[in-house]
Tab-separated table of C-alpha atoms in Angstrom:
chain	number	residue	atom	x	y	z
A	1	UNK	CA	104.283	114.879	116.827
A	2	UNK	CA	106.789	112.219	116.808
A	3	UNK	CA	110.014	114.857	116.361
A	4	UNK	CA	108.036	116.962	119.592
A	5	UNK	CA	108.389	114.168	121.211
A	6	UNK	CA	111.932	113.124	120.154
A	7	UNK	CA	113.032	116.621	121.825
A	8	UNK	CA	111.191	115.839	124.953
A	9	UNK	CA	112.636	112.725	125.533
A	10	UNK	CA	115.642	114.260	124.292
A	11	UNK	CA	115.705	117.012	127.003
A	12	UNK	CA	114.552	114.728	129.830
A	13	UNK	CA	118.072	112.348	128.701
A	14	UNK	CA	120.195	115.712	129.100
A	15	UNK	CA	118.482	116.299	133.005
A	16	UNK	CA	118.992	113.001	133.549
A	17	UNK	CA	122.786	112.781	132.873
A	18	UNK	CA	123.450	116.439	134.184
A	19	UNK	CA	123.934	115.061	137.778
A	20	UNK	CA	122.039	115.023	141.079
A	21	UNK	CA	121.612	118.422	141.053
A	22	UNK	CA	119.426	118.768	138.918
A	23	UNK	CA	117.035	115.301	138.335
A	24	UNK	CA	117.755	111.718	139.243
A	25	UNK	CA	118.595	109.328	136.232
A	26	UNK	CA	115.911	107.790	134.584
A	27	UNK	CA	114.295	104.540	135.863
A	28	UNK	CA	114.764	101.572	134.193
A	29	UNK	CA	111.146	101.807	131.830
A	30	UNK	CA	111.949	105.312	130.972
A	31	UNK	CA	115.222	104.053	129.928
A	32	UNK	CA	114.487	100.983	127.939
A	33	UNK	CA	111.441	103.660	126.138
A	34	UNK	CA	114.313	105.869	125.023
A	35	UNK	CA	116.202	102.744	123.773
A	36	UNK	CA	112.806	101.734	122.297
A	37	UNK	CA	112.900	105.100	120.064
A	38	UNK	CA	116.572	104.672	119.000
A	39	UNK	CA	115.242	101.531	117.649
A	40	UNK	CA	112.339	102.749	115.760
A	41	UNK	CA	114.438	105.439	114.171
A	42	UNK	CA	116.904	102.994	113.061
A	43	UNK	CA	114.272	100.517	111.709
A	44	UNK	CA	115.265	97.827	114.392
A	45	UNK	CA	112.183	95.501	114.756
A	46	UNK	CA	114.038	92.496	116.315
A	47	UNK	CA	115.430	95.167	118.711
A	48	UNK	CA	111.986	96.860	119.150
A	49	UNK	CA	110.670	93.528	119.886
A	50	UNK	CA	112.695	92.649	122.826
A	51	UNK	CA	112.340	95.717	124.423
A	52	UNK	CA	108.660	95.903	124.198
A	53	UNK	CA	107.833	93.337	127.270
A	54	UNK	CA	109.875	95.682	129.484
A	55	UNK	CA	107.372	98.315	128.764
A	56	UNK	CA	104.213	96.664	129.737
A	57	UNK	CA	102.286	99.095	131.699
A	58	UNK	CA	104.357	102.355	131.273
A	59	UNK	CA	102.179	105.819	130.495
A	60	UNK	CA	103.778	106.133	127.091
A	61	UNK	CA	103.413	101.971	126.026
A	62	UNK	CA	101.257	103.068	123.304
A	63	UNK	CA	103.565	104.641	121.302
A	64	UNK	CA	105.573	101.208	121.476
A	65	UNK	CA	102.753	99.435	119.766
A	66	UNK	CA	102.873	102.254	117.327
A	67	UNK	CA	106.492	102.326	116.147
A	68	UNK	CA	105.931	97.944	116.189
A	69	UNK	CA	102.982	98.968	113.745
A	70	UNK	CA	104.243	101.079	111.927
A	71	UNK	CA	106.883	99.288	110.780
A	72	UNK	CA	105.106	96.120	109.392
A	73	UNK	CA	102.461	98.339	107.948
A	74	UNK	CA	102.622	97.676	104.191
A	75	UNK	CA	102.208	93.854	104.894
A	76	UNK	CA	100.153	94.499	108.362
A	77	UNK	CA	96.329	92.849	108.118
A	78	UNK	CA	94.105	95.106	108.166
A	79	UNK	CA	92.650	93.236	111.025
A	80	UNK	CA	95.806	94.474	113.070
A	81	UNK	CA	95.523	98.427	112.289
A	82	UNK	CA	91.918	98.245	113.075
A	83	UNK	CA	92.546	96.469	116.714
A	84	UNK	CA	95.134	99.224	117.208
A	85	UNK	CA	92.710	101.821	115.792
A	86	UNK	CA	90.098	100.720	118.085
A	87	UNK	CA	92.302	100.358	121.185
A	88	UNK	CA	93.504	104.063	120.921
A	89	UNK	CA	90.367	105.226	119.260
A	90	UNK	CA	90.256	109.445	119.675
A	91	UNK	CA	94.024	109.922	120.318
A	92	UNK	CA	96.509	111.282	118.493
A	93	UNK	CA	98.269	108.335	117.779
A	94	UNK	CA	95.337	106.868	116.496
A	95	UNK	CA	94.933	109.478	113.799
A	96	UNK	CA	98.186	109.163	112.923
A	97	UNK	CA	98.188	105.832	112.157
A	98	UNK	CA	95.120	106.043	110.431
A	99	UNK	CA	96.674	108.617	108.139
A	100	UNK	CA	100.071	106.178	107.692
A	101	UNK	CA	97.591	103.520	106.613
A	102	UNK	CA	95.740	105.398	104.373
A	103	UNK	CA	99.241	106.389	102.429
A	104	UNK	CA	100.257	103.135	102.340
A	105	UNK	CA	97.175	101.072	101.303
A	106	UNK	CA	97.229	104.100	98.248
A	107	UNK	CA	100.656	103.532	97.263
A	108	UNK	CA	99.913	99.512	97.254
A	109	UNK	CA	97.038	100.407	94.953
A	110	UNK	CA	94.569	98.489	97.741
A	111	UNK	CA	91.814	101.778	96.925
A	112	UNK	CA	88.988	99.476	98.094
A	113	UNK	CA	90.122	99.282	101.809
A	114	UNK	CA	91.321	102.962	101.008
A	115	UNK	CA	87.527	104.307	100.602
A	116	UNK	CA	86.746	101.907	103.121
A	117	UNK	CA	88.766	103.691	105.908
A	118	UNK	CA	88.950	107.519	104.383
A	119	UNK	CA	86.043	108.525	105.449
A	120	UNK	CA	86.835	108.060	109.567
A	121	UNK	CA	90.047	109.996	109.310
A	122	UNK	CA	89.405	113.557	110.961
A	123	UNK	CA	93.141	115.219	110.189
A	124	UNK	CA	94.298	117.345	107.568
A	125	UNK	CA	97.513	115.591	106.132
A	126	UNK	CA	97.719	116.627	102.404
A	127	UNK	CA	99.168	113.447	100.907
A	128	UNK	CA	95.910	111.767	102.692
A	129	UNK	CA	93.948	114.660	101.133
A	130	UNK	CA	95.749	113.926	97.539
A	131	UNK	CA	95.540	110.050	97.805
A	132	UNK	CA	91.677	110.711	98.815
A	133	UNK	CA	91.652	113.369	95.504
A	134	UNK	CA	93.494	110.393	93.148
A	135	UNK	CA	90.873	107.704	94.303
A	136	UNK	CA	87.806	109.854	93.219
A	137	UNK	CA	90.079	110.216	89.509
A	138	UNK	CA	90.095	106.496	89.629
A	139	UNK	CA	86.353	106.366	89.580
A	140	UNK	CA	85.660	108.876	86.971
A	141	UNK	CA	84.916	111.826	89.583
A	142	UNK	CA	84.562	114.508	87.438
A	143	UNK	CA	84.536	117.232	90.208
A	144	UNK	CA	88.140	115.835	91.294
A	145	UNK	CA	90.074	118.966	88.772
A	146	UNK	CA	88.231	121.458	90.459
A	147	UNK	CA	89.316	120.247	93.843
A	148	UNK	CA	92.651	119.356	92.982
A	149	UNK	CA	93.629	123.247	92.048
A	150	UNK	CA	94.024	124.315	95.207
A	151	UNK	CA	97.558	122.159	95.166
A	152	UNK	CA	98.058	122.766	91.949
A	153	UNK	CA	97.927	126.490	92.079
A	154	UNK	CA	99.526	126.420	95.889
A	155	UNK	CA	103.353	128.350	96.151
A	156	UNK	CA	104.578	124.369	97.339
A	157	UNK	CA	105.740	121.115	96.438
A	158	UNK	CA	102.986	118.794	94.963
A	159	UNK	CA	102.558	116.476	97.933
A	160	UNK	CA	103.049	112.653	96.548
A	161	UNK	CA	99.350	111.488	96.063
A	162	UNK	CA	98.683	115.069	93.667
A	163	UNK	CA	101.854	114.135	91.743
A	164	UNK	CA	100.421	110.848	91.075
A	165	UNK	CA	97.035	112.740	89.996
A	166	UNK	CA	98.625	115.633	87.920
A	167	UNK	CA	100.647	113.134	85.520
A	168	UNK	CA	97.641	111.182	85.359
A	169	UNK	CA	95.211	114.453	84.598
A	170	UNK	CA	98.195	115.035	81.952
A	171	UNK	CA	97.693	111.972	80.139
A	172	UNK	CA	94.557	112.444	79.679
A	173	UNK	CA	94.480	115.800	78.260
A	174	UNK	CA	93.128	117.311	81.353
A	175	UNK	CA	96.092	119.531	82.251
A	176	UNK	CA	97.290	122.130	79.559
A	177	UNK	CA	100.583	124.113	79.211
A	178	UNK	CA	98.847	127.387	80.631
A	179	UNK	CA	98.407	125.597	83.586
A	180	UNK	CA	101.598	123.813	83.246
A	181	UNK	CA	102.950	127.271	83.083
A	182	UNK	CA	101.339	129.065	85.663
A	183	UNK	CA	102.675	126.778	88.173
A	184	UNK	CA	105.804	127.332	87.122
A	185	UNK	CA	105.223	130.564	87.765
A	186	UNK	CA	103.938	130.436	91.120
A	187	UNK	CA	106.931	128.316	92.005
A	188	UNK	CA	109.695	130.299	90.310
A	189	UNK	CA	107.851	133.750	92.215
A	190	UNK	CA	108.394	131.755	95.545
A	191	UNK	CA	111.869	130.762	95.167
A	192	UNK	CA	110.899	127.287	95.318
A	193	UNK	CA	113.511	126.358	91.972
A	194	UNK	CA	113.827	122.785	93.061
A	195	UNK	CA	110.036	122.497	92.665
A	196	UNK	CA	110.212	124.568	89.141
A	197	UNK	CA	113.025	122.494	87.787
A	198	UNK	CA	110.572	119.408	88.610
A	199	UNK	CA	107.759	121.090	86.825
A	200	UNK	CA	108.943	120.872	83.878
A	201	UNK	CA	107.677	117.647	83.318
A	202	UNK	CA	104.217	118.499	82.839
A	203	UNK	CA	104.876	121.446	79.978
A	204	UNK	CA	103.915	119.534	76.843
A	205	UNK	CA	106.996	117.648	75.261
A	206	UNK	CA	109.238	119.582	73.420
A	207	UNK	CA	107.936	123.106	74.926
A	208	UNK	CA	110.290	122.558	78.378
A	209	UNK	CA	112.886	124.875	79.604
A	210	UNK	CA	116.125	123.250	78.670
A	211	UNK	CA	117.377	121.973	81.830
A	212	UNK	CA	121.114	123.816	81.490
A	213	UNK	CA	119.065	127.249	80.577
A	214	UNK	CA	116.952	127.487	83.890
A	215	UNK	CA	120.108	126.438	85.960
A	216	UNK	CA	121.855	129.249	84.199
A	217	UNK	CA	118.917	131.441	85.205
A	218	UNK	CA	118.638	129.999	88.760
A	219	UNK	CA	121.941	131.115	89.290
A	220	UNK	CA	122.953	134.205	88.572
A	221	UNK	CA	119.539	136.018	86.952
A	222	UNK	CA	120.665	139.583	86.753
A	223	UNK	CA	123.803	138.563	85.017
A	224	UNK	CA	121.400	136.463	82.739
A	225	UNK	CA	119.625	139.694	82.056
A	226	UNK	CA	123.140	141.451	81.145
A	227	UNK	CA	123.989	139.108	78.444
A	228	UNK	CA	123.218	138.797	74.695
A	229	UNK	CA	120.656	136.079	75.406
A	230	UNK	CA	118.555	138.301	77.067
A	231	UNK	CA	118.654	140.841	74.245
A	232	UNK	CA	117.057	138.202	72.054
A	233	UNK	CA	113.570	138.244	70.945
A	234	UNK	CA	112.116	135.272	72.288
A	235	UNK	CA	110.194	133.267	69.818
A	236	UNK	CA	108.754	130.208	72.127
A	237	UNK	CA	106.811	130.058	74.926
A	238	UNK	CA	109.859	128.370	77.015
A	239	UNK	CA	112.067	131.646	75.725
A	240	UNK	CA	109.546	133.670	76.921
A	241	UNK	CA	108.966	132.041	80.618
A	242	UNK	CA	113.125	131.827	80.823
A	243	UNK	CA	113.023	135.930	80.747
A	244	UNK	CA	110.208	136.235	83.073
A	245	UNK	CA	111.787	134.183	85.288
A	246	UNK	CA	115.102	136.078	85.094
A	247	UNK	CA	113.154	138.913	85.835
A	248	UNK	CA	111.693	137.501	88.884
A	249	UNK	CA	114.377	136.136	90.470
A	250	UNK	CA	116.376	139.293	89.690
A	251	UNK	CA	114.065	141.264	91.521
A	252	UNK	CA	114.344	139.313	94.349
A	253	UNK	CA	118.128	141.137	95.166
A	254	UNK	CA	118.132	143.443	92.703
A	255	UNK	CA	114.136	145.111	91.907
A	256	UNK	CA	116.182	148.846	90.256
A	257	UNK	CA	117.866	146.777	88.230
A	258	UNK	CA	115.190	144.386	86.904
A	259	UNK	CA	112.805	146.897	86.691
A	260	UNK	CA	115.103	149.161	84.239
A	261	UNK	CA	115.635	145.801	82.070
A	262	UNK	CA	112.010	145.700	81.946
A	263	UNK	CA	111.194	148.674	81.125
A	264	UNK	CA	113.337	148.795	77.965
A	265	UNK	CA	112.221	146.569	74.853
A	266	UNK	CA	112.319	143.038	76.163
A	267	UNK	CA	108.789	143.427	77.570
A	268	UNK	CA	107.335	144.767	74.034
A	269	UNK	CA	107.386	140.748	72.744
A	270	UNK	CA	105.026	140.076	75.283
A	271	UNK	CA	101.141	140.040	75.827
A	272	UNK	CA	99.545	142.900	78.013
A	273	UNK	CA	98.873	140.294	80.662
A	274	UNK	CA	102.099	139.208	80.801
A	275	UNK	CA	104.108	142.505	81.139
A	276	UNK	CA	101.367	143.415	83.882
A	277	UNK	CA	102.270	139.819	85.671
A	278	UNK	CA	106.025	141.210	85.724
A	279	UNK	CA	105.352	144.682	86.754
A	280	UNK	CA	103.465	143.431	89.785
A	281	UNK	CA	106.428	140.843	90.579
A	282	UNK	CA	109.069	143.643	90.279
A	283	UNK	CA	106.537	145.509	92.802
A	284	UNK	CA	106.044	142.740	95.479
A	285	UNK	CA	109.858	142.690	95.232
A	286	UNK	CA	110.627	146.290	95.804
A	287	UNK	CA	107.699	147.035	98.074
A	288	UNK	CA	109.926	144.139	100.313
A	289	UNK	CA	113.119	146.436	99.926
A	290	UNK	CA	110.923	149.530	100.590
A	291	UNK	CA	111.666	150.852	97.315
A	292	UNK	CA	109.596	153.941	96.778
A	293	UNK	CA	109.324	153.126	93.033
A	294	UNK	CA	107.406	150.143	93.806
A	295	UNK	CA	104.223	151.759	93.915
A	296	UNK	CA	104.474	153.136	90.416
A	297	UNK	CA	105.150	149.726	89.593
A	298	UNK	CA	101.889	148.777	91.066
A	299	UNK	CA	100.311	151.048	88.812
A	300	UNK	CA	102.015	149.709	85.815
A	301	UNK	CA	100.682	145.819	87.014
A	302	UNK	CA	97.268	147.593	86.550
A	303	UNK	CA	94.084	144.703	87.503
A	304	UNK	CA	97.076	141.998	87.659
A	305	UNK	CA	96.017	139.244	89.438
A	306	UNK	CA	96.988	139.804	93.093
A	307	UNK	CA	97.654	137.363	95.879
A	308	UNK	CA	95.968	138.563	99.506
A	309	UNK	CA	100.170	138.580	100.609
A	310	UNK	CA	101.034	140.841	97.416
A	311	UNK	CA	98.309	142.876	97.982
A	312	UNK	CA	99.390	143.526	101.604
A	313	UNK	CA	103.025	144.556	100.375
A	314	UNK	CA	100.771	146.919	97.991
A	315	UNK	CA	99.141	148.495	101.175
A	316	UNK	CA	102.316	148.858	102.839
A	317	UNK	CA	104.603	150.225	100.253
A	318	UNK	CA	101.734	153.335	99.874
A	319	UNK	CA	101.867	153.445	104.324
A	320	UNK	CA	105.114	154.231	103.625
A	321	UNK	CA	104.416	157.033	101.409
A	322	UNK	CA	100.988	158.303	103.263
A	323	UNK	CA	99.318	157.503	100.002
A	324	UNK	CA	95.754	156.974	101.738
A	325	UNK	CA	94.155	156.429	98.279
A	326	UNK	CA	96.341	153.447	97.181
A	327	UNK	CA	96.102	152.298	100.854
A	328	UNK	CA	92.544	152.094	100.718
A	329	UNK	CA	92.298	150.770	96.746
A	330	UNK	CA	95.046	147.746	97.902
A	331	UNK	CA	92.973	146.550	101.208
A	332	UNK	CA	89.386	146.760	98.736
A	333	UNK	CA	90.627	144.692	96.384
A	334	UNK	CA	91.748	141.779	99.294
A	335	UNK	CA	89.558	138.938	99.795
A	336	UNK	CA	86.903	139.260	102.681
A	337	UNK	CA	88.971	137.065	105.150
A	338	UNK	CA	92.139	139.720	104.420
A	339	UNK	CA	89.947	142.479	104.815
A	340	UNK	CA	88.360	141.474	107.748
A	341	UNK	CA	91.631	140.853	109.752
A	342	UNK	CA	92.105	143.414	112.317
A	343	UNK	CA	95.063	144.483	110.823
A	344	UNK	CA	93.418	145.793	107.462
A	345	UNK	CA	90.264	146.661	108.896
A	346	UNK	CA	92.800	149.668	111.573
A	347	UNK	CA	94.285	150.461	108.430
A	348	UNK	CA	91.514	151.078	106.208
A	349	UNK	CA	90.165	153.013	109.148
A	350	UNK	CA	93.224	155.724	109.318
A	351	UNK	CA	92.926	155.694	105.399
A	352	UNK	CA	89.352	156.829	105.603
A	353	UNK	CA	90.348	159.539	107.815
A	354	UNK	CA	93.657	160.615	105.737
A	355	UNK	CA	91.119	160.866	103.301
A	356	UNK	CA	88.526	163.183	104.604
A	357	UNK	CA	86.090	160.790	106.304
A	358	UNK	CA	86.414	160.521	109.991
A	359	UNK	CA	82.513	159.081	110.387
A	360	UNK	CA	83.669	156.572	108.173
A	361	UNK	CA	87.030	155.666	109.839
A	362	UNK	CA	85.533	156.026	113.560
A	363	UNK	CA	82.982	153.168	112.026
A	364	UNK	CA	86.145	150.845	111.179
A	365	UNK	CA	88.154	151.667	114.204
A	366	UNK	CA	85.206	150.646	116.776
A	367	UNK	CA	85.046	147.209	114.951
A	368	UNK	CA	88.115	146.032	116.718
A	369	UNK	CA	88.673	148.990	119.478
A	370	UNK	CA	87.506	145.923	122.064
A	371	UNK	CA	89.737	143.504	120.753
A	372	UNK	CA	92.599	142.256	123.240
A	373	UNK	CA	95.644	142.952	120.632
A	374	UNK	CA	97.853	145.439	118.728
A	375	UNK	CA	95.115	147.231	116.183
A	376	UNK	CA	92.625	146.792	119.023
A	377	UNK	CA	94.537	148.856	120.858
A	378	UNK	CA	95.708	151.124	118.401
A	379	UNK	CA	92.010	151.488	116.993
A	380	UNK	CA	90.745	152.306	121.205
A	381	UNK	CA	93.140	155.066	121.094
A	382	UNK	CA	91.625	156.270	117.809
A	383	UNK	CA	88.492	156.844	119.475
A	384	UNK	CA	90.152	157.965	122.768
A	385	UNK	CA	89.244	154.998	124.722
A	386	UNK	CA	91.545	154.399	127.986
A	387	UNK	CA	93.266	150.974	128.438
A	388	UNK	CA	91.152	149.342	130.972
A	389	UNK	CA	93.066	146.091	132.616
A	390	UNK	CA	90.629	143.301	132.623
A	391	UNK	CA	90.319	141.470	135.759
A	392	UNK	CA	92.601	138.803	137.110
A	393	UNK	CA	91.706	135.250	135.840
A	394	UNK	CA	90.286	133.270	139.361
A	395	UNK	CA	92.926	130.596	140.882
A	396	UNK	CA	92.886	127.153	139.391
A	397	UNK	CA	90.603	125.241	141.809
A	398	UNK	CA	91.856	121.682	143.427
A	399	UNK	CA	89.056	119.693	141.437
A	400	UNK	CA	90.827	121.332	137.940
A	401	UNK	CA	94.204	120.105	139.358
A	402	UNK	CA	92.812	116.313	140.576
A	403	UNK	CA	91.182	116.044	137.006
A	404	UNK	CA	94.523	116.882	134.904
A	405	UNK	CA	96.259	114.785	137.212
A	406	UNK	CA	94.253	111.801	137.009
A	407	UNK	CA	94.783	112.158	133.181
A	408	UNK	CA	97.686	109.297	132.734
A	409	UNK	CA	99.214	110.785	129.809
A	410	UNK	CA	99.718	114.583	131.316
C-alpha cells in the first residue's frame, strides 16, 4: 500500500515539474506531504515532526500520523496505537498498523497484549499469521503443527514468526529430518536455493549438505552430474538429496540430459518413492520445454505425489500429443478447486468427446458455456451457441457521482 502510494505521489511530482502544460505545481500541503514521505523513508522523526503542523487538515493527514507512529512503535504505549486504531477504525491504515503492532509486540516477547489485540485484526499478513501460530506454541497448543504445515510445506521463504516456531518445534523433537527434507525439496524444485541453503539448519546435526557441495550443485548441476562424484554410490541421506537435487535443477535447462543420467544406475540406490519423486520432476521440467518424452516420464513418476500446478503441466504435455486418456487421468486426479476451474472443466469436456462420449462432454461444456470468458466461450461454441453481446451497462447516475465525490479520500 505504502510503495502504491509512493508511485502515486511519485507520478503526481513528475506532472507537477513537467511545466504548465500539463498540471500546475503542487500547492504548498501537497508539497510539504511529499517532503513528509522523504522523511519517513529516511527515518527522520525530528524532520517528520516539523512538518506535521503544516499538514493539519489535508485529505491524506492520516498517513502523517501513521509514518509518526510507526516509527516510535516498539516503545509506543499501547494507549497511543489504540487512540490511532480507534481514530481510523475500518481503514486501511488502520489494519496496517494493527498488523505492524502485532509484529512488534511478538518480537518484544509482550504475547499478553499480543492475544489481547490478535483477535481484531481482519488481514491476511503471514508473519501476523506465524506470530499468531508461535503464541498458541507458547501455550502448549497442540493443534499449532497441524496448522503450521501449510508454511512449512509452502514453495517460499518461512516468513519470520514460522522461523521462530520451526527451530522451536525442532528443539523439541517435533520436527524430523523427513520433514526437514521434504522442504528442502520443495524449495530446491522451486528454484528458491537461497531458501534451501537456509534450510539446512533444521536437518538433524551432522546429516546437512556440506555448504561448499550444494553451492557446487547450485551452480552448475548438469556438470555436477558429469563428474566422478555423481558416479558415486551415495551412502547418506545428504549424498542422496545432493543427487536429487542435481537432478532437479538440471532439468530445469537441460530435462534430455537429466533424464538419461537418471535413467542409468544412479537411481537404482534409491527407494521406489524416491526415483518416482525424480521422474515426475524431470516431467514437470520437460512438459515446460514441451518435450514429448515428458509424458513417458509421467508414467514412470507412477501415483507420485502431484502438485494441482504439476498436474496441469501433466494435462498439457498429453494436449499436446491428443492423448485424451492421460488428459482426462491428469485433470481426475486434481483437487476439486483445480477441477472445477473453467479451464479444466472445457478440457475434460473435449477429452470426453476425443474419447467417445459426446453426452458426457456436452454435460461439461454447458457448465461454463454461460460464463463471460475464454472456456466459456470456447465451451458455447462446443454446443453451437452464438455469441450474444450483453446489453450496455446504464450511465452512472449524478447521485453515484455526488456520493464518490463527497468521499474525502477519492
Amino acid at each position: 500500500m505504502r510503495a502504491a502510494l509512493l508511485r502515486m505521489m511519485s507520478a503526481a511530482a513528475v506532472l507537477g515539474a513537467a511545466g504548465p502544460g500539463y498540471a500546475a505545481a503542487p500547492d504548498p500541503q501537497d508539497a510539504a506531504f511529499l517532503s513528509a514521505k522523504s522523511a519517513f523513508d529516511a527515518g527522520g522523526r525530528t524532520r517528520l515532526a516539523a512538518l506535521a503542523p503544516k499538514l493539519k487538515g489535508h485529505v491524506l493527514e492520516p498517513y502523517v500520523e501513521y509514518w509518526q507512529l510507526f516509527l516510535r512503535l516498539p516503545a509506543a504505549p499501547a494507549e497511543d496505537v489504540r487512540d490511532f486504531l480507534s481514530r481510523h477504525s475500518g481503514s486501511a491504515l488502520a489494519e496496517q498498523m494493527r498488523a505492524d503492532w502485532l509484529k512488534v509486540l511478538a518480537r518484544s516477547g509482550r504475547w499478553e497484549l499480543f492475544q489481547a489485540e490478535q483477535p481484531a485484526y481482519a488481514g491476511d499478513d503471514p508473519d501476523v499469521a506465524c506470530y499468531g501460530l508461535l503464541s498458541r506454541w507458547n501455550r502448549g497448543d497442540a493443534s499449532v503443527r497441524t496448522d503450521f504445515r501449510p508454511y512449512w510445506t509452502a514453495p517460499r521463504e518461512l516468513p519470520e514468526g514460522c522461523t521462530t516456531l520451526a527451530r522451536a518445534m525442532l528443539k523439541a523433537g517435533q520436527l524430523d529430518a523427513q520433514e526437514a527434507w521434504g522442504r528442502f525439496r520443495v524449495l530446491v524444485d522451486a528454484v528458491l536455493l537461497g531458501a534451501a541453503r537456509r534450510s539446512m539448519e533444521f536437518v538433524p546435526r551432522g546429516e546437512a549438505i556440506e555448504t561448499t557441495r550444494l553451492n557446487t550443485v547450485i551452480r552448475a548441476p548438469t556438470r555436477f552430474l558429469k563428474s566422478p562424484q555423481a558416479r558415486v554410490q551415495p551412502v547418506r541421506a545428504a549424498d542422496r538429496e545432493l543427487l536429487i537435487a542435481a537432478v532437479t535443477l538440471a532439468a530445469d535447462d537441460e530435462p534430455r540430459a537429466a533424464a538419461e543420467f537418471w535413467s542409468g544406475s544412479a537411481r537404482e540406490a534409491y527407494s521406489t518413492e524416491d526415483q518416482k519423486y525424480v521422474w515426475s520432476m524431470l516431467a514437470v521440467s520437460g512438459a515446460r520445454r514441451h518435450v514429448p518424452e515428458a509424458l513417458e516420464w509421467f508414467r514412470e513418476a507412477g501415483d507420485a505425489a502431484l502438485t494441482d500446478e504439476q498436474l496441469g503441466w501433466r494435462a498439457r504435455i498429453a494436449l499436446r500429443a491428443e492423448n485424451w486418456a492421460e488428459v482426462r487421468n491428469a485433470i481426475a486426479r486434481m483437487s476439486a478447486a483445480a477441477r472445477n476451474s473453467p479451464t479444466w472443466i472445457y478440457w475434460y469436456g473435449r477429452a470426453e468427446r476425443g474419447l467417445g462420449s459426446p453426452l458426457e462432454a456436452e454435460g461439461y461444456f454447458a457448465r461454463v458455456a454461460g460464463e463471460h470468458h475464454f472456456y466459456g466461450r470456447l465451451a458455447a461454441e462446443e454446443l453451437g451457441i452464438a455469441l450474444r453481446i450483453p446489453p450496455r451497462a446504464p450511465l452512472t447516475t449524478e447521485e453515484e457521482i455526488a456520493e464518490v465525490a463527497a468521499t474525502p479520500g477519492l
